[in-house]
Short mmCIF file of C-alpha atoms in Angstrom, two decimals:
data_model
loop_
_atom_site.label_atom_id
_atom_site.label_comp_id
_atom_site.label_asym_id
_atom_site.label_seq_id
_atom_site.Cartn_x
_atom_site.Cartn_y
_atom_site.Cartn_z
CA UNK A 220 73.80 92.63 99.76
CA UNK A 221 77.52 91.30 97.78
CA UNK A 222 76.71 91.65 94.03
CA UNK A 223 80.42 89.37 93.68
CA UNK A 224 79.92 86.65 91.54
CA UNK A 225 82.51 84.27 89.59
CA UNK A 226 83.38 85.57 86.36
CA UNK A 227 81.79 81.97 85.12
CA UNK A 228 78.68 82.80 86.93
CA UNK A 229 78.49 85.99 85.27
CA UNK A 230 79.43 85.30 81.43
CA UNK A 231 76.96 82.83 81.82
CA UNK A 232 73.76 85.70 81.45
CA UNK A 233 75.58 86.97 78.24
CA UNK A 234 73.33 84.93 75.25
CA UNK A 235 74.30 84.54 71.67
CA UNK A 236 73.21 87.62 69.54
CA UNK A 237 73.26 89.98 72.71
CA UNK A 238 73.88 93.70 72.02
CA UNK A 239 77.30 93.90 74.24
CA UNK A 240 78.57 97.49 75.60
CA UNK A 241 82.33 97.32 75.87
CA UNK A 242 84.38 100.43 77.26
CA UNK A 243 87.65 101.28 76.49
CA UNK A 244 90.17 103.32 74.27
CA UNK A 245 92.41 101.33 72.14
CA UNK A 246 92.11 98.60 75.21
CA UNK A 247 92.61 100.88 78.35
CA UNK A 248 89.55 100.34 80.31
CA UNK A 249 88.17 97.74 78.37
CA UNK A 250 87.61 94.20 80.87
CA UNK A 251 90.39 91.50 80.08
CA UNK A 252 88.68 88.10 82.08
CA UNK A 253 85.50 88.55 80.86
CA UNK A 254 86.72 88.54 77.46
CA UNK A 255 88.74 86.03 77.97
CA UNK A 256 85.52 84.03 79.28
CA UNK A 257 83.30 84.59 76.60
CA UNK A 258 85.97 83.88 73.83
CA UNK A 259 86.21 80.51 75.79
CA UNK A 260 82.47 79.85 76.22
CA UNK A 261 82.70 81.01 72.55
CA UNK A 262 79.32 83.17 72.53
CA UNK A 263 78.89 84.78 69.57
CA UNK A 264 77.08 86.56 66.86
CA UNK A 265 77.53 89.17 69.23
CA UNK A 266 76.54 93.14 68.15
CA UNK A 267 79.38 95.14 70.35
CA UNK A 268 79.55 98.81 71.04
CA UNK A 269 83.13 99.79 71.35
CA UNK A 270 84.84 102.99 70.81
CA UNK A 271 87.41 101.68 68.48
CA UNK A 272 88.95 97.96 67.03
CA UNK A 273 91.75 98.15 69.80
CA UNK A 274 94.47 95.43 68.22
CA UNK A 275 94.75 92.68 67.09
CA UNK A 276 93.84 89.96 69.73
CA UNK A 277 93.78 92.75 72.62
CA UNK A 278 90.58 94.05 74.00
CA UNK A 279 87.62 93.47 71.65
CA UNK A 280 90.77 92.66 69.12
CA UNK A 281 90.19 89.17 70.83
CA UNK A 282 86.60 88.83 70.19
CA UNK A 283 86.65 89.56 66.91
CA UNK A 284 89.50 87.53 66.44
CA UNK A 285 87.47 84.40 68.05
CA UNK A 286 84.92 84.74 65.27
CA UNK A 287 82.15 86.30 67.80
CA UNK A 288 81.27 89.75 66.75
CA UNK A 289 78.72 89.75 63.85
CA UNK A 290 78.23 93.61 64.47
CA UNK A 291 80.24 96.80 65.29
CA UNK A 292 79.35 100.53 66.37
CA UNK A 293 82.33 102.15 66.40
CA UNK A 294 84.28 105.39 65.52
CA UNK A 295 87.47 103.98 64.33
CA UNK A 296 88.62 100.55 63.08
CA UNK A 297 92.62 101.74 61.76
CA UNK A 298 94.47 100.22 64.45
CA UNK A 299 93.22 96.32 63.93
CA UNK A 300 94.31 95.57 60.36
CA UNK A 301 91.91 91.81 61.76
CA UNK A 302 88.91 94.12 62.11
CA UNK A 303 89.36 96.10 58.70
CA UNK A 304 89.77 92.93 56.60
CA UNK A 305 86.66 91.26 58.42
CA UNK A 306 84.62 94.58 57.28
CA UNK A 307 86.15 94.51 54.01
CA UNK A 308 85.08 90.63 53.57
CA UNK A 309 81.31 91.35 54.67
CA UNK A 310 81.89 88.88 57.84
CA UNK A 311 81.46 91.88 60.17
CA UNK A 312 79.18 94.80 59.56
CA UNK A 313 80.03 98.10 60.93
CA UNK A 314 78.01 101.29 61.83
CA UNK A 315 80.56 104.25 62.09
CA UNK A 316 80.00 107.34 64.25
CA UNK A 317 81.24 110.07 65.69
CA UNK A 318 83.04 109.55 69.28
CA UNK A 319 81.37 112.76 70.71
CA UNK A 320 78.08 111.07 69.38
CA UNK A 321 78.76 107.54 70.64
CA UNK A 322 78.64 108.38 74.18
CA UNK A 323 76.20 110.94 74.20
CA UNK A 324 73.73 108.39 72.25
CA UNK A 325 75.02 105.85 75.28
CA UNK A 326 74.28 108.95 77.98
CA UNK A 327 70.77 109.59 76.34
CA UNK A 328 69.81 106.18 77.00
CA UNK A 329 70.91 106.38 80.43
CA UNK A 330 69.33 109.58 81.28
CA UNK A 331 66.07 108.77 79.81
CA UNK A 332 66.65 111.48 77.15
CA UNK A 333 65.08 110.45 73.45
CA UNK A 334 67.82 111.90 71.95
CA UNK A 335 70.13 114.32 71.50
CA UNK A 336 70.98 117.84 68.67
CA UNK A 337 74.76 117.63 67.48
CA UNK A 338 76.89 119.58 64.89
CA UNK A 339 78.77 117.10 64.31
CA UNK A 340 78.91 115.32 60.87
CA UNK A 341 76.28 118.26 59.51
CA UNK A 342 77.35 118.08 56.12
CA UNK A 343 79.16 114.13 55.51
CA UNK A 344 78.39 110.85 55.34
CA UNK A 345 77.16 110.56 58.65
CA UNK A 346 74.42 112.95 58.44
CA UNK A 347 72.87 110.07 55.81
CA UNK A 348 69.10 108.89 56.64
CA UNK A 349 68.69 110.90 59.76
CA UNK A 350 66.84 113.43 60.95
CA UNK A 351 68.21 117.44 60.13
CA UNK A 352 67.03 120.26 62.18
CA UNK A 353 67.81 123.83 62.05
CA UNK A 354 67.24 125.75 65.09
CA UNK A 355 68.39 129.63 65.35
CA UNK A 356 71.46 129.58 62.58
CA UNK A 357 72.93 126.29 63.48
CA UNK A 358 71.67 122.80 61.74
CA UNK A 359 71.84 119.84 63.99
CA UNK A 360 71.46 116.05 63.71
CA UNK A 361 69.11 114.07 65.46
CA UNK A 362 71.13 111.48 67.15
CA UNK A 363 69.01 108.39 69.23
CA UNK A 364 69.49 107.04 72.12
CA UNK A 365 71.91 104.06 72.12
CA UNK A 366 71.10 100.49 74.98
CA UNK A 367 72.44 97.64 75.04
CA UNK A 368 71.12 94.37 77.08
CA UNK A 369 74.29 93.91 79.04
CA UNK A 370 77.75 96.18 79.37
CA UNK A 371 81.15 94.95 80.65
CA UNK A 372 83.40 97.61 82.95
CA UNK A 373 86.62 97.69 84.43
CA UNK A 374 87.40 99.32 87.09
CA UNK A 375 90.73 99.52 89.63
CA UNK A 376 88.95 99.29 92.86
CA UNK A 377 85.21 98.04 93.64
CA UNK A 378 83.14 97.13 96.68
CA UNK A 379 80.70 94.49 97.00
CA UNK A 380 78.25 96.68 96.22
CA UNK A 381 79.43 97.76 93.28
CA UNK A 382 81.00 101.43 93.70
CA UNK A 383 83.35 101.91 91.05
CA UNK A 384 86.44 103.79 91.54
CA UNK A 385 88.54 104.06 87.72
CA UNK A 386 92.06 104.69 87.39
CA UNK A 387 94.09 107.35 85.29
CA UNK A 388 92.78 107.58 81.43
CA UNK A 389 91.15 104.03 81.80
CA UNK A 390 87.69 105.25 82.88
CA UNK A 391 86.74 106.49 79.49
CA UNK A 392 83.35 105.07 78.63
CA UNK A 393 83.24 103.19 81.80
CA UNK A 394 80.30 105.31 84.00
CA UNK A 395 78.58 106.23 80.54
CA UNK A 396 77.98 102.47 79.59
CA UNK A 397 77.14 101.97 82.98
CA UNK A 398 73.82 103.66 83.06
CA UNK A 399 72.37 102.12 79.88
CA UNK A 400 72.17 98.14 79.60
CA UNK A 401 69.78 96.11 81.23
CA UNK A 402 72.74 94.20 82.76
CA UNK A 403 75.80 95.52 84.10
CA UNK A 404 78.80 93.57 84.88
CA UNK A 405 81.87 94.94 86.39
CA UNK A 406 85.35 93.30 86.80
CA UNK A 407 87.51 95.21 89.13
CA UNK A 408 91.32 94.56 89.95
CA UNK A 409 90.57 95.29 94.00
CA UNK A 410 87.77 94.15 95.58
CA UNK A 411 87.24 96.03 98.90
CA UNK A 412 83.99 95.92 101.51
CA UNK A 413 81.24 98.23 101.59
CA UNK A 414 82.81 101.41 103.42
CA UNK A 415 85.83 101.33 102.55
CA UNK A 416 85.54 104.00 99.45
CA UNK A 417 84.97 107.38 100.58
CA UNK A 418 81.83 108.43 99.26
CA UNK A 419 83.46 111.70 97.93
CA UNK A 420 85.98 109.30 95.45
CA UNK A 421 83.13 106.97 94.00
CA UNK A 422 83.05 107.63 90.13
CA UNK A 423 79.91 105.01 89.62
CA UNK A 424 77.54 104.07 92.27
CA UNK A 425 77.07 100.82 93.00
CA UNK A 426 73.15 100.84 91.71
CA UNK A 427 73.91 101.12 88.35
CA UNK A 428 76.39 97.86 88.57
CA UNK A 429 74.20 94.69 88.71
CA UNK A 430 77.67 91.98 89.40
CA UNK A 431 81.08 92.50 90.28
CA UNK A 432 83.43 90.16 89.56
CA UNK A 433 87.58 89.99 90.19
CA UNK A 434 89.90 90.20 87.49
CA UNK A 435 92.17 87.79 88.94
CA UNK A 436 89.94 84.94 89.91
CA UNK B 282 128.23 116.65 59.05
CA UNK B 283 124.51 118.29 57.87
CA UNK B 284 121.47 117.82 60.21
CA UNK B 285 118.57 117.21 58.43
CA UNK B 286 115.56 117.91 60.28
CA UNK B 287 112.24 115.64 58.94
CA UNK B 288 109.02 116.20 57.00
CA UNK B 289 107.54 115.29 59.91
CA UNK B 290 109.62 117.94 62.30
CA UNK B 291 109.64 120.72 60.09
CA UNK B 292 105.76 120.76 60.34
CA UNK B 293 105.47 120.21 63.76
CA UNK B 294 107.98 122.82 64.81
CA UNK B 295 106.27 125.22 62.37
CA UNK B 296 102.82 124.38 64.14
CA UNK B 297 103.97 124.95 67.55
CA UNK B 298 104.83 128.56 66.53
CA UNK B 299 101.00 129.13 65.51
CA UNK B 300 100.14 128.48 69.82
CA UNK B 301 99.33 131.03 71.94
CA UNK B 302 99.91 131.13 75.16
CA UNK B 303 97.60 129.08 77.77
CA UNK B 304 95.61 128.00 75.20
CA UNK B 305 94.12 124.44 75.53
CA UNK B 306 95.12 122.44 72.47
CA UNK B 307 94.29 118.82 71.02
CA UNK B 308 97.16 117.06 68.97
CA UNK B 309 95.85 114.25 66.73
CA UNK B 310 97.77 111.23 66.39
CA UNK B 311 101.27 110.87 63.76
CA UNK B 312 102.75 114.23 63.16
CA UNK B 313 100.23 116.54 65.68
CA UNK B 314 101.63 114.46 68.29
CA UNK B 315 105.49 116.07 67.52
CA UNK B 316 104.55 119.48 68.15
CA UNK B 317 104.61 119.04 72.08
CA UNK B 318 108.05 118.78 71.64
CA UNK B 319 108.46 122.01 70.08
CA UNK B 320 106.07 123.70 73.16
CA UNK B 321 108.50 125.32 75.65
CA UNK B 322 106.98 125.03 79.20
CA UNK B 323 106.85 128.97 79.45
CA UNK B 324 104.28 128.64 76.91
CA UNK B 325 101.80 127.13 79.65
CA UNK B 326 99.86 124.90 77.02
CA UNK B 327 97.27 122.43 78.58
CA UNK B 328 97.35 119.44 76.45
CA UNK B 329 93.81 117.72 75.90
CA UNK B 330 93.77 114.28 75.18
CA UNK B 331 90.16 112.93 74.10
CA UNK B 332 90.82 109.84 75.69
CA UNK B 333 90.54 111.52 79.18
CA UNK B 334 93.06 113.91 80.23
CA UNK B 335 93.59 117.22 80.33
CA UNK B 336 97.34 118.14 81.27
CA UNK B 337 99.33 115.48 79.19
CA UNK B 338 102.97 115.44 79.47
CA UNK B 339 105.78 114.08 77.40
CA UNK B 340 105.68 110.24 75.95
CA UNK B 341 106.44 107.84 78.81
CA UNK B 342 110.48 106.67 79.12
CA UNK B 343 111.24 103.21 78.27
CA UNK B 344 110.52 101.36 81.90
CA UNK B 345 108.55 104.20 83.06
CA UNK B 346 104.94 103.26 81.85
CA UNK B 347 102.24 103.71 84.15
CA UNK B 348 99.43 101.40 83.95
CA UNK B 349 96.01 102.71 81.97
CA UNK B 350 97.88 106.34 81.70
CA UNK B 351 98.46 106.52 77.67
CA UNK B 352 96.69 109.35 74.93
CA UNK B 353 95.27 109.06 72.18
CA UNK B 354 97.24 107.03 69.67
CA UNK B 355 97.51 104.22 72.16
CA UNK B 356 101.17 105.54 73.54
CA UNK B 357 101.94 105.45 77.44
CA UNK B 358 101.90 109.09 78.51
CA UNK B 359 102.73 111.05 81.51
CA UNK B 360 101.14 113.87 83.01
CA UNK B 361 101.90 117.37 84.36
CA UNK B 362 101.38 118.67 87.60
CA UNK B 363 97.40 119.76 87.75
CA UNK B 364 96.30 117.45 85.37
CA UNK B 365 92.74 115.48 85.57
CA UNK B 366 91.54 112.44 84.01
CA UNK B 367 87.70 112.36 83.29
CA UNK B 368 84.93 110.29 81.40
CA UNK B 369 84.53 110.44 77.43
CA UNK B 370 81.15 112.69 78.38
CA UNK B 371 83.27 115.55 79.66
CA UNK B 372 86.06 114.77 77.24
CA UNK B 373 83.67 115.79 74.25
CA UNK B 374 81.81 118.41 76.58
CA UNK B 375 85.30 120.30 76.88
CA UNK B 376 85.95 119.73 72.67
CA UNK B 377 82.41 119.90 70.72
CA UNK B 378 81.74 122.95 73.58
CA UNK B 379 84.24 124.85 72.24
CA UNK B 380 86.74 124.77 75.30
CA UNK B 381 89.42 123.80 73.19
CA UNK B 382 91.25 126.49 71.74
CA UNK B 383 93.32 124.57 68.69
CA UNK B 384 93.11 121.18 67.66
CA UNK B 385 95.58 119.92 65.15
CA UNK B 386 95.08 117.10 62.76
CA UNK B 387 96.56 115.27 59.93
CA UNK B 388 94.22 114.88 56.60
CA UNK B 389 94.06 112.75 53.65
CA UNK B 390 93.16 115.46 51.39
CA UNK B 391 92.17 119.44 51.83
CA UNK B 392 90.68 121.61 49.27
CA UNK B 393 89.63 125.02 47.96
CA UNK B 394 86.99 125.41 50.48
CA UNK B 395 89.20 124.55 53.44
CA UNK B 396 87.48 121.32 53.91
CA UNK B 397 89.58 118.48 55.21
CA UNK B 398 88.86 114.52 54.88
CA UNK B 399 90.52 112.40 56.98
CA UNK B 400 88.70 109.51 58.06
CA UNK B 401 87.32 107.10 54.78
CA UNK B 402 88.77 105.63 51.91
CA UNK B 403 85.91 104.49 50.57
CA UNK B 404 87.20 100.51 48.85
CA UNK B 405 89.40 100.40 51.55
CA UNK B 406 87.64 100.74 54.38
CA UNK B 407 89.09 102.96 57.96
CA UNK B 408 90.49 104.45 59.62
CA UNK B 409 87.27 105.80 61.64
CA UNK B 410 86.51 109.37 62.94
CA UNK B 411 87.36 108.81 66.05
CA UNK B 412 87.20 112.31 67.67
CA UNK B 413 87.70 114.24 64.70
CA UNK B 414 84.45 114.99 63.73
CA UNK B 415 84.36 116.72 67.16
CA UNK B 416 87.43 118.19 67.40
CA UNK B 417 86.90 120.27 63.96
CA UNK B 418 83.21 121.18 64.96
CA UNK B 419 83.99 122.39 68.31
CA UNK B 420 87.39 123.47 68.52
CA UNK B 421 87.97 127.41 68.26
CA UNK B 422 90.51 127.21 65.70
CA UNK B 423 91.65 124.23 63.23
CA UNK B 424 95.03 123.71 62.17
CA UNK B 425 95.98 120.66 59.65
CA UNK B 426 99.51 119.28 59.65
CA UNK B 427 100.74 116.83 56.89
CA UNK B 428 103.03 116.51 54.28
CA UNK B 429 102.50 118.30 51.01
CA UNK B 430 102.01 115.64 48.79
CA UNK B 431 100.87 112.11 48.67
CA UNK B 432 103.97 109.37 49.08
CA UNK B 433 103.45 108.85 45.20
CA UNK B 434 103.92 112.58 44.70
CA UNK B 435 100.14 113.44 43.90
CA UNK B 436 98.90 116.32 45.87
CA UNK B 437 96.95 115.94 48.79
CA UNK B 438 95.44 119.63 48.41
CA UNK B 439 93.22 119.68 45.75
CA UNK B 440 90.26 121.29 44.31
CA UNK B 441 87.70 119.34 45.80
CA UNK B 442 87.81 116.44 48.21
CA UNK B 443 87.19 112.96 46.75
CA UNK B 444 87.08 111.46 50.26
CA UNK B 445 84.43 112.23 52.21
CA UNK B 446 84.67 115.29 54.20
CA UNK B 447 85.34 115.58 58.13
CA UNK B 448 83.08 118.44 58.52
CA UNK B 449 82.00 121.72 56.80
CA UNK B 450 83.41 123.66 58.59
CA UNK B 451 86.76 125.93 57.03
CA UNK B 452 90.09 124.73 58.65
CA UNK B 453 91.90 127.83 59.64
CA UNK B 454 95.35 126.93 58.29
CA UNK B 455 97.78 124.03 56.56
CA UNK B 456 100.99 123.55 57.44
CA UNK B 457 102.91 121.29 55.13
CA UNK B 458 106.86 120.26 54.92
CA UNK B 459 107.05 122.79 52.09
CA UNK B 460 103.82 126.03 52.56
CA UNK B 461 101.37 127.51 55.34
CA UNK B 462 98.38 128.01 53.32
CA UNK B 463 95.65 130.18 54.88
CA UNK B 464 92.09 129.09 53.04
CA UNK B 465 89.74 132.21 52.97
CA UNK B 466 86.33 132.84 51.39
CA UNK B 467 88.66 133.86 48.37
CA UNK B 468 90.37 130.53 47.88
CA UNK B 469 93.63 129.43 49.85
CA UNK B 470 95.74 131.94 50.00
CA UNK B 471 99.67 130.89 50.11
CA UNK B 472 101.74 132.35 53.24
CA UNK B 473 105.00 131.14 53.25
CA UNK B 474 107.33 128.98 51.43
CA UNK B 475 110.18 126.59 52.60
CA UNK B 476 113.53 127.91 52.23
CA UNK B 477 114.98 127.22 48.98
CA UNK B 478 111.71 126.65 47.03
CA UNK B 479 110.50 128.79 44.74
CA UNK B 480 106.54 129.13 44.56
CA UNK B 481 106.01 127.90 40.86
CA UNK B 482 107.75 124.72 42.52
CA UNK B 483 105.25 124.41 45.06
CA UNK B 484 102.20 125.51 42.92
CA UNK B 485 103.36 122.69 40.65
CA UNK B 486 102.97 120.60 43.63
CA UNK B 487 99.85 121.68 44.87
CA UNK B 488 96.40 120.39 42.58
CA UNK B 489 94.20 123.69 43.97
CA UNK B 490 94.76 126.69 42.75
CA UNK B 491 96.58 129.14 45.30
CA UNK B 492 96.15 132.69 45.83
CA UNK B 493 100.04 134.12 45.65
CA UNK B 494 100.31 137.78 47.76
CA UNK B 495 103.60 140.00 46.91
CA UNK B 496 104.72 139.09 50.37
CA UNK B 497 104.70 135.17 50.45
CA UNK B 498 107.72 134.81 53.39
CA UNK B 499 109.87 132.04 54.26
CA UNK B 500 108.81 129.43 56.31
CA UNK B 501 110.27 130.01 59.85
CA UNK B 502 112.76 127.01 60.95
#
């Protein structure tokens, strides 16, 4: 059964105050007509879960720039000086984490895991309010699982049924996010039928991706 | 007509001599990113980008970019001959495993313990972690590259961090325009010296104490 909506149809299901999964590295991999979409149906109060604060006006730079993000979990907000002043002003708050702990909170959640034991930030700020364990000689943090009710991919190539094929460093978060959100929307730049991915070259299968849409419609 | 080589150059040249070779090294974004141009080819150093690549080449000419192909800092990239691009999952398997052998990173501040900070200025908000928590938990050996001293002059190596910390975890050396300091469960112990400079000028630059040996050397050029 085609999963291939319009990206109207689809942006449609995203509600104000939705927790929003958004992959990407400083806007590599990161969906560009879905954005543009929702900053046009202007959805917002939005919590988003993106690796970094891309720039300004690119990526999630343009959501937050549209006034829609209330929320951000993130590792790193230098490169949008937009983002920063927002935090600085109170209009956005921010949780701050780890990249090594972002997407294995995201990979919990999508392997049914309840959590996960890291090193990482033992000893700083981030180790603040949760749980310490110390198992053999190493101390660990408790880090949770990490959903979201929808999550937006890009991919180069899809097929109706939503196989996901990624291209060069712009898979990134891309098959992490897309195991742990109750709805998962992927716009791809080729659209291609059923069978025509070798099975041996599909990065995410199509069961975890609920709607495909095209990037150019 | 005098060359004058950079700050910026003079660390990452100096870094590139600490490499072994094969190993798998991470370069951090701003002056890291200059030592792969001090990394001869015979060297055979794999380049990890946390992005997703493994095999990172040179910056990308001018009119050469390749769509989605850039590292870490945002910058179009191109890649070497074996390279493979992978999910942030294996990205951070292959650095908090310890399957990187060096990372090297800029900081903010360093001090007596070896502790860096790097990420917070608390006030002022940013930059973000990004992978450097990771990269200074995991990797096999640390390496911090910055200038000496602040841009107003005040030292960046100090006694104790006032930023918060990256991790607690010891870097294994600092490499600055003007030292290589070693830290050690005795302090930081100074290594070498930039031609020219004598080492009350660089203790006077320096807000830690420093451990001086009889045989503090030049820094190589």
């Amino acid at each position: 059964m085609s999963k291939v909506k319009t990206i109207q149809e689809a942006v449609e299901l995203i509600e104000e105050g939705m927790t929003v999964m958004l992959p990407g590295f400083l806007g590599v991999g990161t969906p560009k007509a879905l954005i543009d979409a929702l900053c046009e149906k202007r959805t917002g109060n939005l919590t988003v879960i993106y690796n970094d604060g891309a720039f300004p006006g690119v990526g999630i730079g343009k959501l937050v720039r549209c006034g829609l993000v209330s929320k951000m979990i993130s590792t790193h907000t230098g490169t949008n000086p937009e983002l920063v002043k927002a935090i600085a002003e109170g209009l956005i708050e921010i949780e701050l984490l780890p990249q090594g702990t972002l997407v294995e909170r995201i990979r919990a959640a999508g392997a049914g895991l309840g959590g996960i034991l890291t090193s990482t930030g033992v000893g700083t700020e981030v180790e603040k309010g949760k749980t310490i364990m110390e198992l053999g000689d190493a101390t660990y943090l408790l880090e949770l699982p990490l959903r979201a009710d929808v999550a937006l991919l890009y991919a180069y190539k899809g097929d109706t049924s939503g196989n996901l094929v990624y291209r060069n460093t712009a898979r990134n978060f891309n098959p992490i996010m897309a195991t742990a959100a109750d709805l998962v929307i992927a716009e791809v730049e080729h659209l291609v039928d059923v069978g025509d991915i070798d099975p041996e070259h599909v990065v995410t299968p199509g069961i975890f991706v609920d709607i495909i849409v095209r990037g150019c419609d | 007509m005098t060359l004058t080589v950079s700050p910026k150059d003079i660390i990452a040249r100096r870094v590139a001599k600490e490499l072994n070779y094969g190993e798998v090294v991470n370069l951090g974004i701003g002056t890291p990113t200059r030592v792969s141009n001090y990394i001869s080819p015979e060297m055979n150093i794999t380049l990890q980008s946390e992005n997703g690549l493994v095999g990172m080449g040179a910056v990308a000419q001018p009119g050469e970019e390749i769509p989605d192909l850039t590292n870490a800092g945002g910058q179009f990239v191109t890649i070497v001959p074996g390279a493979a691009f992978f999910d942030t999952a294996m990205s951070f398997v292959i650095i908090r495993g310890g399957h990187v052998d060096v990372t090297v990173l800029g900081a903010l501040e360093v001090d007596e313990r070896g502790y860096l900070a790097n990420y917070w200025i608390p006030g002022r908000g940013g930059p973000g972690m990004g992978g450097g928590m990771d990269l200074v938990v995991g990797a096999k050996r640390v390496i911090v590259a910055m200038e000496h001293t602040r841009r107003d002059g005040e030292p960046k190596i100090v006694p104790r961090c006032s930023l918060p910390i990256t991790a607690k975890r010891m870097v294994d050396l600092i490499v600055t325009d003007i030292a290589v300091i070693r830290p050690t469960v005795e302090g930081l112990v100074l290594r070498e010296i930039a031609p020219g400079l004598t080492v009350d000028e660089i203790l006077a630059k320096t807000g830690a104490c420093l451990i001086v040996p009889d045989d503090v050397g030049e820094m190589v050029a």
